[in-house]
PDB file of C-alpha atoms in Angstrom:
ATOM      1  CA  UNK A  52      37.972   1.269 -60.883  1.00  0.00           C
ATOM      2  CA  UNK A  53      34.835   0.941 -58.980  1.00  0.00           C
ATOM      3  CA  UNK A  54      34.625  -2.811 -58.659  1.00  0.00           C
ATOM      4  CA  UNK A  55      34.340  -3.497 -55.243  1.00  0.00           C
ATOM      5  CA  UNK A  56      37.033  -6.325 -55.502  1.00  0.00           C
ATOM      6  CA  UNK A  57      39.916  -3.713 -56.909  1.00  0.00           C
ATOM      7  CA  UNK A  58      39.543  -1.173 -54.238  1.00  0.00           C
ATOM      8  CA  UNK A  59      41.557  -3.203 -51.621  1.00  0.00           C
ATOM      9  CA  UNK A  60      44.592  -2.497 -50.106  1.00  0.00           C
ATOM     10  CA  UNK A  61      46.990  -4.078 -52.341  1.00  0.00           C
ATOM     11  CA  UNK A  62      45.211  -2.835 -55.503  1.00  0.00           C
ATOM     12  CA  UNK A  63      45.371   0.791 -54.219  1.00  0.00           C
ATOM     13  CA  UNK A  64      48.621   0.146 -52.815  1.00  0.00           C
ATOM     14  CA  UNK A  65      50.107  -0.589 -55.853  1.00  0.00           C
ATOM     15  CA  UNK A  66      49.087   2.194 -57.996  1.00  0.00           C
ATOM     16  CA  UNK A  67      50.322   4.026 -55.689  1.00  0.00           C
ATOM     17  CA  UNK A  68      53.792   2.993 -55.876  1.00  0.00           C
ATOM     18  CA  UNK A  69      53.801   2.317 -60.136  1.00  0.00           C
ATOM     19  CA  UNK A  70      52.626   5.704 -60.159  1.00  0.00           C
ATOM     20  CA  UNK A  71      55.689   6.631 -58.153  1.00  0.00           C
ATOM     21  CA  UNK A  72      53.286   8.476 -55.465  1.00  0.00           C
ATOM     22  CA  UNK A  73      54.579   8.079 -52.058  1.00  0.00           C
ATOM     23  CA  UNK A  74      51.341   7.426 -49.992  1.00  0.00           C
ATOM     24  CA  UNK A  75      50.511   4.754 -48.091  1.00  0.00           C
ATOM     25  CA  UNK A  76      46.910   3.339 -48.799  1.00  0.00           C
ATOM     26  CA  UNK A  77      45.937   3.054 -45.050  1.00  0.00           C
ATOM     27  CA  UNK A  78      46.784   6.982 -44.225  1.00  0.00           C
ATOM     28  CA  UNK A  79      44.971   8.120 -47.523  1.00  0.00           C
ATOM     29  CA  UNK A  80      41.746   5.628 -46.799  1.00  0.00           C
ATOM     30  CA  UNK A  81      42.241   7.579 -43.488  1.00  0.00           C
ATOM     31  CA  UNK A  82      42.447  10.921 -44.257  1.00  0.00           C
ATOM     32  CA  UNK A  83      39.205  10.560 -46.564  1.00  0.00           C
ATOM     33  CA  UNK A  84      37.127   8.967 -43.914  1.00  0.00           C
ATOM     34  CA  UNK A  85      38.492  11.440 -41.132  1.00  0.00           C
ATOM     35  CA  UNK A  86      37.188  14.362 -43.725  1.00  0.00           C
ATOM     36  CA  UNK A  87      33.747  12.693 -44.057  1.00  0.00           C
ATOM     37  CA  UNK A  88      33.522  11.571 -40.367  1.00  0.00           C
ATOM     38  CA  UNK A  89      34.161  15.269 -39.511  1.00  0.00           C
ATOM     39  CA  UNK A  90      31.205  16.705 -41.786  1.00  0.00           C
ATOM     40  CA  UNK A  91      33.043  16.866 -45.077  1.00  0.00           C
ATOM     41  CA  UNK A  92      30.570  17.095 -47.821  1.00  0.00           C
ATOM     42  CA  UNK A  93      29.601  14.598 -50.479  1.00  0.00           C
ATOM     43  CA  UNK A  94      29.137  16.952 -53.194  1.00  0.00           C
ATOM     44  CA  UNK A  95      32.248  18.944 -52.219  1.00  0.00           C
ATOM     45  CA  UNK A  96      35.590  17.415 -54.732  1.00  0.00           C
ATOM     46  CA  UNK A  97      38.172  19.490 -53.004  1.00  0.00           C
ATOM     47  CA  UNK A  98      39.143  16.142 -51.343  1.00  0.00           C
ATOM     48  CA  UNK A  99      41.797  15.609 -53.962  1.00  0.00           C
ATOM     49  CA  UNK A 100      43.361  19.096 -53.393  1.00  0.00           C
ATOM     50  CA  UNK A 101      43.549  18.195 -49.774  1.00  0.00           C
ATOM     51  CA  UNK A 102      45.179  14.432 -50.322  1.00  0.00           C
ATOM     52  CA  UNK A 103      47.514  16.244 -53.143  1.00  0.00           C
ATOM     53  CA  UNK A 104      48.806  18.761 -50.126  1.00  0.00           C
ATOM     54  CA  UNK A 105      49.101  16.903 -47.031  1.00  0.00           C
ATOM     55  CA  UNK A 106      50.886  13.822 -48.572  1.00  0.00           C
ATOM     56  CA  UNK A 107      52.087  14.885 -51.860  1.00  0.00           C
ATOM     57  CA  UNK A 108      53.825  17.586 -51.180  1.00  0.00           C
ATOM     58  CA  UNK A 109      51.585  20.007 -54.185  1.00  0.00           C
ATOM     59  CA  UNK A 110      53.628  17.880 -56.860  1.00  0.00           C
ATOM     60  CA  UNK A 111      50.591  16.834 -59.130  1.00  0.00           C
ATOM     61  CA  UNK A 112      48.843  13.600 -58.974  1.00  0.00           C
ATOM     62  CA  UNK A 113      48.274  11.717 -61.838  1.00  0.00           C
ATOM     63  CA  UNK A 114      45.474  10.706 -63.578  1.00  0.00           C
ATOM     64  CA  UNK A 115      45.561   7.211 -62.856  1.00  0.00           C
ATOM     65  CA  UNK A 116      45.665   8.410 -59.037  1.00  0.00           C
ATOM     66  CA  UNK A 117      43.574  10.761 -58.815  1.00  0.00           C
ATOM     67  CA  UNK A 118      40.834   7.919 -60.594  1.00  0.00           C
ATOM     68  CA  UNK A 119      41.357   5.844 -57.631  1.00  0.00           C
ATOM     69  CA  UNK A 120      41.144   8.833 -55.139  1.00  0.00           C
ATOM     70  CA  UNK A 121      37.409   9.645 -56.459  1.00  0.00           C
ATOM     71  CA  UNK A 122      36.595   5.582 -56.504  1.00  0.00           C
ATOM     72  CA  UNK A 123      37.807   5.031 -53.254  1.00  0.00           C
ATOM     73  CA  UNK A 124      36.252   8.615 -52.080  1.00  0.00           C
ATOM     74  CA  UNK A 125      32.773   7.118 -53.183  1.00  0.00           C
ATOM     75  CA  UNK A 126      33.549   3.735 -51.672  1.00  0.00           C
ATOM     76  CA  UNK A 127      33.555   5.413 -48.446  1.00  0.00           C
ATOM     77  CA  UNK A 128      30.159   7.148 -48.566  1.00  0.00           C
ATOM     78  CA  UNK A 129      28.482   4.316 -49.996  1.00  0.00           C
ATOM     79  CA  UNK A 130      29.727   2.038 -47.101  1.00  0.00           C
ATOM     80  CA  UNK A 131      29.963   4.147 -44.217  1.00  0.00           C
ATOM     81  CA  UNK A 132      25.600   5.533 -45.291  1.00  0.00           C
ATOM     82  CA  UNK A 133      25.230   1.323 -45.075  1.00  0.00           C
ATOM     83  CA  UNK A 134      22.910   0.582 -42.377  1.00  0.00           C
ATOM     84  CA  UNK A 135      24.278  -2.498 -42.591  1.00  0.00           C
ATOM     85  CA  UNK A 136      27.756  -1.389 -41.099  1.00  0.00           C
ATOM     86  CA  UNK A 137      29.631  -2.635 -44.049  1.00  0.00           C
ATOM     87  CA  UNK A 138      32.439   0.171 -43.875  1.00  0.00           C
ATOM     88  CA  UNK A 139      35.838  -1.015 -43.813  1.00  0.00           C
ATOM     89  CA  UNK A 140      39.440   0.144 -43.081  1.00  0.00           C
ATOM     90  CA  UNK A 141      41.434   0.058 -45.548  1.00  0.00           C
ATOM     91  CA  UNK A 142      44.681  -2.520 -44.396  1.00  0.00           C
ATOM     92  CA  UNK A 143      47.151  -4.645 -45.059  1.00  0.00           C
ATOM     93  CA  UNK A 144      45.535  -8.448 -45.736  1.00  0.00           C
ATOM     94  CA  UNK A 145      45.547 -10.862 -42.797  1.00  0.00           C
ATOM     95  CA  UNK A 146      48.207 -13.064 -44.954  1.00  0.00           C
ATOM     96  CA  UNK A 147      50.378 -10.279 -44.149  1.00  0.00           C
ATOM     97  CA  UNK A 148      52.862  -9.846 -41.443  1.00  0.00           C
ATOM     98  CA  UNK A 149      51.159  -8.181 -38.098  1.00  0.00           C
ATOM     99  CA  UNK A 150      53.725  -5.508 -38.390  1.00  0.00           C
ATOM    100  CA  UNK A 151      53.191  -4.860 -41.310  1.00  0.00           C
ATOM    101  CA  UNK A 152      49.263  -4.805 -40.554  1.00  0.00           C
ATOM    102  CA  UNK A 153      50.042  -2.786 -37.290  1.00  0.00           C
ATOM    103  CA  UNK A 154      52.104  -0.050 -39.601  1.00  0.00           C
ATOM    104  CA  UNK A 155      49.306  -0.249 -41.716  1.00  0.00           C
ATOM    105  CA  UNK A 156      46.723   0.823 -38.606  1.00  0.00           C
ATOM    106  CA  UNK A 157      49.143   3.608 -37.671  1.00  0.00           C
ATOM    107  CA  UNK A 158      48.888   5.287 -41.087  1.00  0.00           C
ATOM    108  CA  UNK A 159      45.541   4.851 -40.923  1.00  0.00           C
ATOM    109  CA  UNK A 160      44.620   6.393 -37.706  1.00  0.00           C
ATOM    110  CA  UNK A 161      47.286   9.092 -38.380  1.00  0.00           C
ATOM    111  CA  UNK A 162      45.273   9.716 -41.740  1.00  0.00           C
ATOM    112  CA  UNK A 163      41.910   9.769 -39.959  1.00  0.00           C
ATOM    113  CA  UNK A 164      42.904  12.320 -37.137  1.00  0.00           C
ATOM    114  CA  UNK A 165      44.830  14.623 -40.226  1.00  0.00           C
ATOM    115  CA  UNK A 166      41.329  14.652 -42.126  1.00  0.00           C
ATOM    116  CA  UNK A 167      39.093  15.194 -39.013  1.00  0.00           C
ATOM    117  CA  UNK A 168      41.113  17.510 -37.781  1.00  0.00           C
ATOM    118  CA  UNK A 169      41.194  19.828 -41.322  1.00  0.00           C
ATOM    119  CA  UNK A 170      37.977  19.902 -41.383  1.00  0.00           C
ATOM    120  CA  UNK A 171      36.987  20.401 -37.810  1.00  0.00           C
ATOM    121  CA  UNK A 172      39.129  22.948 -36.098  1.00  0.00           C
ATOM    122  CA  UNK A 173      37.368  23.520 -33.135  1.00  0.00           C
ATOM    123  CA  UNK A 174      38.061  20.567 -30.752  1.00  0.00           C
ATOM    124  CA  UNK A 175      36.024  22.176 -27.683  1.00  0.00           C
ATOM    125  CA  UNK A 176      32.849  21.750 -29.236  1.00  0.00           C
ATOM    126  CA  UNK A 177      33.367  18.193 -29.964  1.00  0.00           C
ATOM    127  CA  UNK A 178      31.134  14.974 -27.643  1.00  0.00           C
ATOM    128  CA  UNK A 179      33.211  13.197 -25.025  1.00  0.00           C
ATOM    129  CA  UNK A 180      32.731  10.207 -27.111  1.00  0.00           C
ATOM    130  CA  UNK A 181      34.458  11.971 -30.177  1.00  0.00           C
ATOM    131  CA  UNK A 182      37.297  13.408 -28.066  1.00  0.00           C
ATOM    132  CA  UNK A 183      38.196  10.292 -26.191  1.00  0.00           C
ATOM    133  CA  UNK A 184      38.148   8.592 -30.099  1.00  0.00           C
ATOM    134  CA  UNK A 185      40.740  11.458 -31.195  1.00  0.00           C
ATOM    135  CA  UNK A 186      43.199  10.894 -27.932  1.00  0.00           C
ATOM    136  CA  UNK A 187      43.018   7.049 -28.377  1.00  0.00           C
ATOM    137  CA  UNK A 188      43.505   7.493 -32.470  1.00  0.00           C
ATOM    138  CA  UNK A 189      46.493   9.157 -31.359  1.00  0.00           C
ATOM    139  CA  UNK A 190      47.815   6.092 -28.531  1.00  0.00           C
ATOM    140  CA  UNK A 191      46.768   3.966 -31.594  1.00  0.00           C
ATOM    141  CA  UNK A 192      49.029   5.512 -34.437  1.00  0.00           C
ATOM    142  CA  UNK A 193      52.368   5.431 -31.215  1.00  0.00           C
ATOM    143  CA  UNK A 194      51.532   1.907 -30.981  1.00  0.00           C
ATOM    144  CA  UNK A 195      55.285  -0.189 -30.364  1.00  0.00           C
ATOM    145  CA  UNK A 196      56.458  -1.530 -33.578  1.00  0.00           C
ATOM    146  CA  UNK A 197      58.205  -4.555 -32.369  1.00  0.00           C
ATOM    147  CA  UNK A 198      55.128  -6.938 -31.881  1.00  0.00           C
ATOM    148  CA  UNK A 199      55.503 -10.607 -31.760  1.00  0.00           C
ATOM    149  CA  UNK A 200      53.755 -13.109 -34.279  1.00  0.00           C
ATOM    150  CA  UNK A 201      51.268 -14.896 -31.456  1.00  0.00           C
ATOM    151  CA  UNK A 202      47.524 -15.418 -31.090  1.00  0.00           C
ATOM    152  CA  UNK A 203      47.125 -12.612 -28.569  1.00  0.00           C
ATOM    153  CA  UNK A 204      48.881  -9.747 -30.684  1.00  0.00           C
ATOM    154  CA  UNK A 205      46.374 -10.683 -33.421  1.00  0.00           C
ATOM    155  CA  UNK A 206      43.928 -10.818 -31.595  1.00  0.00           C
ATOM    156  CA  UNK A 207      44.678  -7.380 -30.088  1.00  0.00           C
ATOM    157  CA  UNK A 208      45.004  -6.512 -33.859  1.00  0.00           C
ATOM    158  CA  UNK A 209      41.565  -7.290 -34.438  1.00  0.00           C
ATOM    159  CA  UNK A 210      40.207  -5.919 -31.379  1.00  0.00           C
ATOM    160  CA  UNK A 211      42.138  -2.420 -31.942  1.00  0.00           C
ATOM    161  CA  UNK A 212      41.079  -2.261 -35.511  1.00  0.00           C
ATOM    162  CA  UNK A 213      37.356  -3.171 -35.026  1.00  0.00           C
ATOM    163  CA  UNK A 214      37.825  -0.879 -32.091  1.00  0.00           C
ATOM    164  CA  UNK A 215      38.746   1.983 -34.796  1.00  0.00           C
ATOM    165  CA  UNK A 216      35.741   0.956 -37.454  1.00  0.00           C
ATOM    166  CA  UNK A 217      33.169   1.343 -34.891  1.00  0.00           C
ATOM    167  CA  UNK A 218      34.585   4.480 -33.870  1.00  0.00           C
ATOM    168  CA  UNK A 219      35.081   5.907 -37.186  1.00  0.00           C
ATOM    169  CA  UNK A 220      31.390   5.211 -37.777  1.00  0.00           C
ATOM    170  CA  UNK A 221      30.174   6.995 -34.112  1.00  0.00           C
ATOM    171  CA  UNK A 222      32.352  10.139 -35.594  1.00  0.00           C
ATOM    172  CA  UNK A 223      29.869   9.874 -38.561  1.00  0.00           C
ATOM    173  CA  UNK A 224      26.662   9.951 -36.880  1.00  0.00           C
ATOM    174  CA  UNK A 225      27.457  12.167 -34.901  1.00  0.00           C
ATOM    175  CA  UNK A 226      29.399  14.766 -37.019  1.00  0.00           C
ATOM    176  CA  UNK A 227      28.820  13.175 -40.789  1.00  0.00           C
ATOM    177  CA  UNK A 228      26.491  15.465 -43.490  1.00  0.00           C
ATOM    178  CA  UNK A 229      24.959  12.670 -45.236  1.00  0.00           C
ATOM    179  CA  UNK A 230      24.304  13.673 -49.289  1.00  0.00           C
ATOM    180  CA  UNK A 231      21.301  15.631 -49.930  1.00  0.00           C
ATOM    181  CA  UNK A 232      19.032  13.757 -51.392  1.00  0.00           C
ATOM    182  CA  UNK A 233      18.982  10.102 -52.435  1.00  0.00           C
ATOM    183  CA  UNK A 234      20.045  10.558 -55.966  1.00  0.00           C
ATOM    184  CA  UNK A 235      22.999  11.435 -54.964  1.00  0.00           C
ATOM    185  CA  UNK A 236      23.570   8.469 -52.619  1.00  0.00           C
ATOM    186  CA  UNK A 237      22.548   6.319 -55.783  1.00  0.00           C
ATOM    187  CA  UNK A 238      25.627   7.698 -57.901  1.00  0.00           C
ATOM    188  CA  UNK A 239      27.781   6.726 -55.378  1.00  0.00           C
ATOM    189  CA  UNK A 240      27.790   2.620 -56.702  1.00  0.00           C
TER     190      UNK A 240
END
């Protein structure tokens, strides 16, 4: 489960759903990254507990699930410590519909602004920069869900979603606790 190449959208999607675990990929990818954008801790495995309550109602995950949690958990500190800016959002594939790609935005936003906001209560102390992120997350996840299928709403798309990488990565350095020591940012491949 660590191969880059299985922790994509449909891969996760669809353990998901023949585990019969009603998540959606995007809002769980976005939950995890709001957590570590907010100052969530590497070493810290309480993420699971977290994902478990907010969007499985307590029932248990299983194994198989809970596999892919920790993979995809470690996928996002090992991309979003990348100088190189390789961290991604998890999504629907382009060769899918832009609804279904928009939908897939809103759940992730929604996710991001559940975990930032679990594990940093007080708003007030937050930058500008990271507030106006928050209220925009928010206009992002209300986004109209009757789009057309043109160049200019995919090209929105794009813009809106780069839009929310960037600013999921400005959340990190400013807020982020990288891992202690380098070590531990070694186990993380």
């Amino acid at each position: 489960m660590t191969d880059q190449t299985t922790l994509d959208f449909a891969t996760i999607q669809g353990i998901l759903t023949s585990e019969n675990v009603k998540m959606h990929a995007s809002e769980v990818h976005g939950v995890m990254t709001g957590l570590v954008s907010a100052g969530y801790i590497f070493e810290d495995s309480d993420y699971i507990i977290v994902i478990n309550d907010m969007l499985n109602n307590s029932e248990g995950l299983p194994a198989a699930v809970k596999l892919t949690l920790k993979a995809m958990f470690s996928d996002i500190w090992q991309n979003i410590l990348d100088d190189s800016y390789s961290f991604q959002l998890m999504l629907p594939d382009d060769d899918d519909s832009i609804m279904e790609r928009a939908n897939g935005l809103g759940h992730w936003v929604q996710g991001f602004n559940l975990g930032f906001g679990l594990q940093q209560k007080n708003k007030a102390k937050l930058s500008e920069d990271v507030q106006e992120v928050l209220n925009d997350f928010v206009d992002i996840a209300n986004l109209s869900d009757e789009m057309e299928e043109d160049e200019d709403t995919e090209q929105a798309y794009y813009e809106i979603a780069e839009y929310v990488r960037i600013s999921a990565l400005l959340c990190f350095a400013e807020l982020g606790v990288p891992p202690e020591n380098t070590s531990k940012e070694e186990t993380l491949h």
